[in-house]
Amino acid sequence: MDVKKEIGVSKIMGSKTDTYRNFPMVPRVVFGQGSFNQLGEILLPKRKHSEAPFIFLVDDVFEGTKLIERIPLIFNDQIIFVSAEEEPKTSQVDALVQKIRNGYEELPSGIVGIGGGTLLDLAKAVAIMLTNKGSSAAYQGWDLVQKPSIYHVGIPTISGTGAEVSRTTVLLGPEKKLGINSDYTTFDQVVLDPDLIQGVSKEQWFYTGMDCFIHCIESLNGTYLNAFSQSYGEKALELCKEVYLGELSPEDSRDKLMMASWHGGMSIAYSQVGVAHAMSYGLGYLLGVKHGIGNCLVFQYLEEFYPEGVKLFNEMREKQGIVLPIGICKNLSDQEFDTMIEVAMGMEPLWENALGKDWRKTITPEKLRSIYEKI
Amino acid sequence: MDVKKEIGVSKIMGSKTDTYRNFPMVPRVVFGQGSFNQLGEILLPKRKHSEAPFIFLVDDVFEGTKLIERIPLIFNDQIIFVSAEEEPKTSQVDALVQKIRNGYEELPSGIVGIGGGTLLDLAKAVAIMLTNKGSSAAYQGWDLVQKPSIYHVGIPTISGTGAEVSRTTVLLGPEKKLGINSDYTTFDQVVLDPDLIQGVSKEQWFYTGMDCFIHCIESLNGTYLNAFSQSYGEKALELCKEVYLGELSPEDSRDKLMMASWHGGMSIAYSQVGVAHAMSYGLGYLLGVKHGIGNCLVFQYLEEFYPEGVKLFNEMREKQGIVLPIGICKNLSDQEFDTMIEVAMGMEPLWENALGKDWRKTITPEKLRSIYEKI
């Protein structure tokens, strides 16, 4: 099976003899309530000429809302609404690229992604594929992208994935779910407007925020960490606690969740995820369970590996009145369990990060099955 | 008098009706013990051709040390040793630029600054002035730089100023001490190698770290803050406490101080300093007291404004066995006191950040004199 880890860290960082990743940061960021209003001004100097449009990829939940009226369309700019119901796919990226190529004689001035992790990942991938040949599936992996992407902007409307700041775009391809990890993937500009995350449902708000929280727990308890990623991860974790366990005003809560996601994404630079992500991959691969909720479903049963983290998670879930679905794995066949287990156990770097080189002494198919059966 | 505030925030950020700064981040960073060894590899793709050198501006305390042998010189690259005994000056920048222009027919491929805040600020300013006409003094202010700077790299060997990540370079000009605040000021690449801060004296290590600590106390207690800067400032503060009050290994301590400086510098994006910086300016202007120690000399007497911060500061100072000089202002004339007070009271945004719009009700010349007299 060719399913691989999703997070963009390809080797162990942090020991003296290693080469450290020269990490690309988002070179330009604006933060503030209402900062979305500055988008027109931000894009203007990036417009190549009137025939080279900006293409806005927007989560279709915003269709017909006031946000759409605020998008600064001029010339032949175009809004393309995209559903985020399913995880982003290489075929979807290829179709979007084809649509844009067919619609215009010129390359666009840029791509603007407006939405959650799915839309942000699609925007990154489309920006890359407009200048690189073939199918996006050919670029899933590490540093396979040859040519710089076109200018691309990320505007999160859900916070927690860290997609706004990471150097990967995770895509489901014909053969594998894997990120296009490259220095060209990172956004050229991010607009962090906490007002934009107001409309999200409580469940989505919780699951996506927990993506950040669980990532932090996994990376801070991992063996791959260094001080750079630790400091970002600790801050992201602290902000998650404030948001989900504190008594913040709605405004402060949005501000802080947006920053939690930002710092959580930065912490990926020199760290790796762990048990929850590995097992969640099995769920996603077999059952199509989405990333955020998949992590939650697994994580609740990982007290053996992350006792403090699971305790905190349960406190947050209870305080926020979130009821996780049950019986997801109830009617699975032995063969289906085996598939999930095989996918999960294939995530070697995640297990090694979580448990060290001897992880196979702890992690057996029986062990994983016993956890999956609870879900 | 034309002395102005030094930190690169020119207007109030953080209220809904404002325009927020579209903040430039360092687009590329590598962190890790020994990462200095990657410098050659990092610079290679940035070399325009064999006649366009890299110029390394290096603190002259490193002359004759092993660090110099590790600088990846090829072709006609040049190392220029610079003293950091005094604060960086516009005349010094202009002389360096002239020297480089006279020495080569081509523009350099880039400038690499290796040292503390002084060297980093000089490197930023030289990179700007190689493509912009006239004297660097003409660019002191906000967004006066017209043309992009040449590629420039910052490699800190002392941590605390945040110069490695900020969009300003503070220079003493013929008429004013003020930063060149521009989007072109920010480094294109930073190398964070905690091993490099090993050689610094205990006093310098303390004073420079306290630059970060005091900045955090001032900005976190200020009125200009937003959630972006708050999250970075809080993390920087926490790391300072670990470094100066905790029981860390020397290695962890260096790692964490380097990250404290980094986050502290990032927190400048949407925040402002306060009372200590304003008053320290008076000391610097009149007596040439350097930035780090000047802040400490003032801050110790600011319990009225920052009770918690001053308490922590004194704990750190005692734990580290640092004895601050006394009697600095003992023999000053009335006129000299008045000069310092005038300079300090000219820093309006700093006072407004610290105490709100009505700051003049609290801050009088008599009040400031009583504090200066203690120093």
PDB file of C-alpha atoms in Angstrom, chain A residues 14-35 38 41-42 165 183 189-190 192 195 198 226-232 234-235 238-239 242 251-252 254-256 259 262-263 266 270, chain B residues 14-35 38 41-42 165 183 189-190 192 195 198 226-232 234-235 238-239 242 251-252 254-256 259 262-263 266 270:
ATOM      1  CA  GLY A  14      16.867  18.381  15.784  1.00  0.00           C
ATOM      2  CA  SER A  15      20.035  16.433  16.372  1.00  0.00           C
ATOM      3  CA  LYS A  16      23.403  18.051  15.907  1.00  0.00           C
ATOM      4  CA  THR A  17      24.480  15.996  12.948  1.00  0.00           C
ATOM      5  CA  ASP A  18      21.366  16.714  10.909  1.00  0.00           C
ATOM      6  CA  THR A  19      20.704  19.176   8.205  1.00  0.00           C
ATOM      7  CA  TYR A  20      17.840  21.391   9.237  1.00  0.00           C
ATOM      8  CA  ARG A  21      15.064  22.379   6.898  1.00  0.00           C
ATOM      9  CA  ASN A  22      15.377  25.917   5.600  1.00  0.00           C
ATOM     10  CA  PHE A  23      11.744  26.610   6.305  1.00  0.00           C
ATOM     11  CA  PRO A  24       9.671  28.952   4.121  1.00  0.00           C
ATOM     12  CA  MET A  25       7.475  31.339   6.089  1.00  0.00           C
ATOM     13  CA  VAL A  26       4.507  33.196   4.646  1.00  0.00           C
ATOM     14  CA  PRO A  27       6.270  36.416   3.578  1.00  0.00           C
ATOM     15  CA  ARG A  28       3.314  38.689   4.181  1.00  0.00           C
ATOM     16  CA  VAL A  29       0.511  38.566   6.751  1.00  0.00           C
ATOM     17  CA  VAL A  30      -2.169  40.941   7.914  1.00  0.00           C
ATOM     18  CA  PHE A  31      -4.129  40.275  11.106  1.00  0.00           C
ATOM     19  CA  GLY A  32      -7.187  42.074  12.420  1.00  0.00           C
ATOM     20  CA  GLN A  33     -10.954  42.105  12.654  1.00  0.00           C
ATOM     21  CA  GLY A  34     -12.201  43.462   9.357  1.00  0.00           C
ATOM     22  CA  SER A  35      -8.837  43.111   7.614  1.00  0.00           C
ATOM     23  CA  GLN A  38      -7.908  45.387   2.716  1.00  0.00           C
ATOM     24  CA  GLU A  41      -5.573  47.064  -1.903  1.00  0.00           C
ATOM     25  CA  ILE A  42      -3.326  44.057  -1.270  1.00  0.00           C
ATOM     26  CA  VAL A 165       0.955  28.673   7.094  1.00  0.00           C
ATOM     27  CA  ASP A 183       8.805  25.545  -0.885  1.00  0.00           C
ATOM     28  CA  GLN A 189       0.106  36.326   1.467  1.00  0.00           C
ATOM     29  CA  VAL A 190      -2.285  35.431   4.276  1.00  0.00           C
ATOM     30  CA  LEU A 192      -6.178  36.663   9.087  1.00  0.00           C
ATOM     31  CA  ASP A 195     -14.514  38.030  11.901  1.00  0.00           C
ATOM     32  CA  GLN A 198     -18.011  33.666  12.955  1.00  0.00           C
ATOM     33  CA  ASN A 226      13.299  21.109  18.613  1.00  0.00           C
ATOM     34  CA  ALA A 227      13.062  24.455  20.426  1.00  0.00           C
ATOM     35  CA  PHE A 228      11.688  26.293  17.403  1.00  0.00           C
ATOM     36  CA  SER A 229       8.698  24.021  16.990  1.00  0.00           C
ATOM     37  CA  GLN A 230       8.301  23.544  20.720  1.00  0.00           C
ATOM     38  CA  SER A 231       7.822  27.249  21.329  1.00  0.00           C
ATOM     39  CA  TYR A 232       5.178  27.548  18.603  1.00  0.00           C
ATOM     40  CA  GLU A 234       3.343  25.372  23.347  1.00  0.00           C
ATOM     41  CA  LYS A 235       1.775  28.693  22.453  1.00  0.00           C
ATOM     42  CA  GLU A 238      -2.074  27.363  25.464  1.00  0.00           C
ATOM     43  CA  LEU A 239      -4.363  29.298  23.140  1.00  0.00           C
ATOM     44  CA  GLU A 242      -8.017  29.443  26.538  1.00  0.00           C
ATOM     45  CA  GLU A 251     -14.423  38.194  19.847  1.00  0.00           C
ATOM     46  CA  ASP A 252     -11.367  37.232  21.910  1.00  0.00           C
ATOM     47  CA  ARG A 254     -12.032  34.045  17.547  1.00  0.00           C
ATOM     48  CA  ASP A 255      -8.838  36.084  17.723  1.00  0.00           C
ATOM     49  CA  LYS A 256      -7.114  33.473  19.819  1.00  0.00           C
ATOM     50  CA  MET A 259      -3.600  32.584  16.329  1.00  0.00           C
ATOM     51  CA  TRP A 262      -1.244  29.972  12.971  1.00  0.00           C
ATOM     52  CA  HIS A 263       1.250  28.973  15.652  1.00  0.00           C
ATOM     53  CA  MET A 266       4.308  27.059  12.291  1.00  0.00           C
ATOM     54  CA  TYR A 270      10.498  20.850  12.810  1.00  0.00           C
TER      55      TYR A 270
ATOM     56  CA  GLY B  14      -6.035  46.935  16.659  1.00  0.00           C
ATOM     57  CA  SER B  15      -9.342  48.757  16.528  1.00  0.00           C
ATOM     58  CA  LYS B  16     -11.997  47.765  14.031  1.00  0.00           C
ATOM     59  CA  THR B  17     -11.870  50.925  12.007  1.00  0.00           C
ATOM     60  CA  ASP B  18      -8.131  50.797  11.441  1.00  0.00           C
ATOM     61  CA  THR B  19      -6.130  49.611   8.555  1.00  0.00           C
ATOM     62  CA  TYR B  20      -3.818  46.906   9.750  1.00  0.00           C
ATOM     63  CA  ARG B  21      -0.235  46.664   8.658  1.00  0.00           C
ATOM     64  CA  ASN B  22       0.387  44.001   6.056  1.00  0.00           C
ATOM     65  CA  PHE B  23       3.401  42.724   7.930  1.00  0.00           C
ATOM     66  CA  PRO B  24       6.425  41.284   6.113  1.00  0.00           C
ATOM     67  CA  MET B  25       7.776  38.107   7.675  1.00  0.00           C
ATOM     68  CA  VAL B  26      11.242  36.718   7.046  1.00  0.00           C
ATOM     69  CA  PRO B  27      10.443  34.393   4.123  1.00  0.00           C
ATOM     70  CA  ARG B  28      13.051  31.795   4.972  1.00  0.00           C
ATOM     71  CA  VAL B  29      14.432  30.595   8.293  1.00  0.00           C
ATOM     72  CA  VAL B  30      16.564  27.703   9.440  1.00  0.00           C
ATOM     73  CA  PHE B  31      16.870  26.832  13.130  1.00  0.00           C
ATOM     74  CA  GLY B  32      19.223  24.388  14.792  1.00  0.00           C
ATOM     75  CA  GLN B  33      22.505  23.899  16.597  1.00  0.00           C
ATOM     76  CA  GLY B  34      25.168  23.863  13.928  1.00  0.00           C
ATOM     77  CA  SER B  35      22.876  25.213  11.214  1.00  0.00           C
ATOM     78  CA  GLN B  38      24.396  25.206   5.940  1.00  0.00           C
ATOM     79  CA  GLU B  41      24.466  25.772   0.534  1.00  0.00           C
ATOM     80  CA  ILE B  42      21.888  28.467   1.274  1.00  0.00           C
ATOM     81  CA  VAL B 165      12.916  39.491  12.388  1.00  0.00           C
ATOM     82  CA  ASP B 183       9.030  46.324   3.845  1.00  0.00           C
ATOM     83  CA  GLN B 189      16.853  34.735   5.131  1.00  0.00           C
ATOM     84  CA  VAL B 190      17.701  34.184   8.779  1.00  0.00           C
ATOM     85  CA  LEU B 192      19.226  30.738  13.844  1.00  0.00           C
ATOM     86  CA  ASP B 195      25.610  27.558  19.181  1.00  0.00           C
ATOM     87  CA  GLN B 198      27.869  30.763  23.310  1.00  0.00           C
ATOM     88  CA  ASN B 226      -3.841  42.923  19.381  1.00  0.00           C
ATOM     89  CA  ALA B 227      -4.106  39.125  19.587  1.00  0.00           C
ATOM     90  CA  PHE B 228      -1.377  38.545  16.995  1.00  0.00           C
ATOM     91  CA  SER B 229       1.249  40.494  18.896  1.00  0.00           C
ATOM     92  CA  GLN B 230      -0.059  39.367  22.258  1.00  0.00           C
ATOM     93  CA  SER B 231       0.455  35.699  21.452  1.00  0.00           C
ATOM     94  CA  TYR B 232       4.040  36.281  20.280  1.00  0.00           C
ATOM     95  CA  GLU B 234       3.418  36.163  25.781  1.00  0.00           C
ATOM     96  CA  LYS B 235       5.526  33.343  24.394  1.00  0.00           C
ATOM     97  CA  GLU B 238       7.551  32.954  29.039  1.00  0.00           C
ATOM     98  CA  LEU B 239      10.798  31.926  27.362  1.00  0.00           C
ATOM     99  CA  GLU B 242      12.614  30.054  31.635  1.00  0.00           C
ATOM    100  CA  GLU B 251      22.102  24.198  25.477  1.00  0.00           C
ATOM    101  CA  ASP B 252      18.376  24.536  26.196  1.00  0.00           C
ATOM    102  CA  ARG B 254      20.553  29.137  24.273  1.00  0.00           C
ATOM    103  CA  ASP B 255      17.819  27.519  22.196  1.00  0.00           C
ATOM    104  CA  LYS B 256      15.109  29.203  24.209  1.00  0.00           C
ATOM    105  CA  MET B 259      13.382  31.766  20.238  1.00  0.00           C
ATOM    106  CA  TRP B 262      12.465  35.727  17.562  1.00  0.00           C
ATOM    107  CA  HIS B 263       8.973  35.805  19.052  1.00  0.00           C
ATOM    108  CA  MET B 266       7.513  39.212  15.778  1.00  0.00           C
ATOM    109  CA  TYR B 270       1.125  45.234  16.030  1.00  0.00           C
TER     110      TYR B 270
END
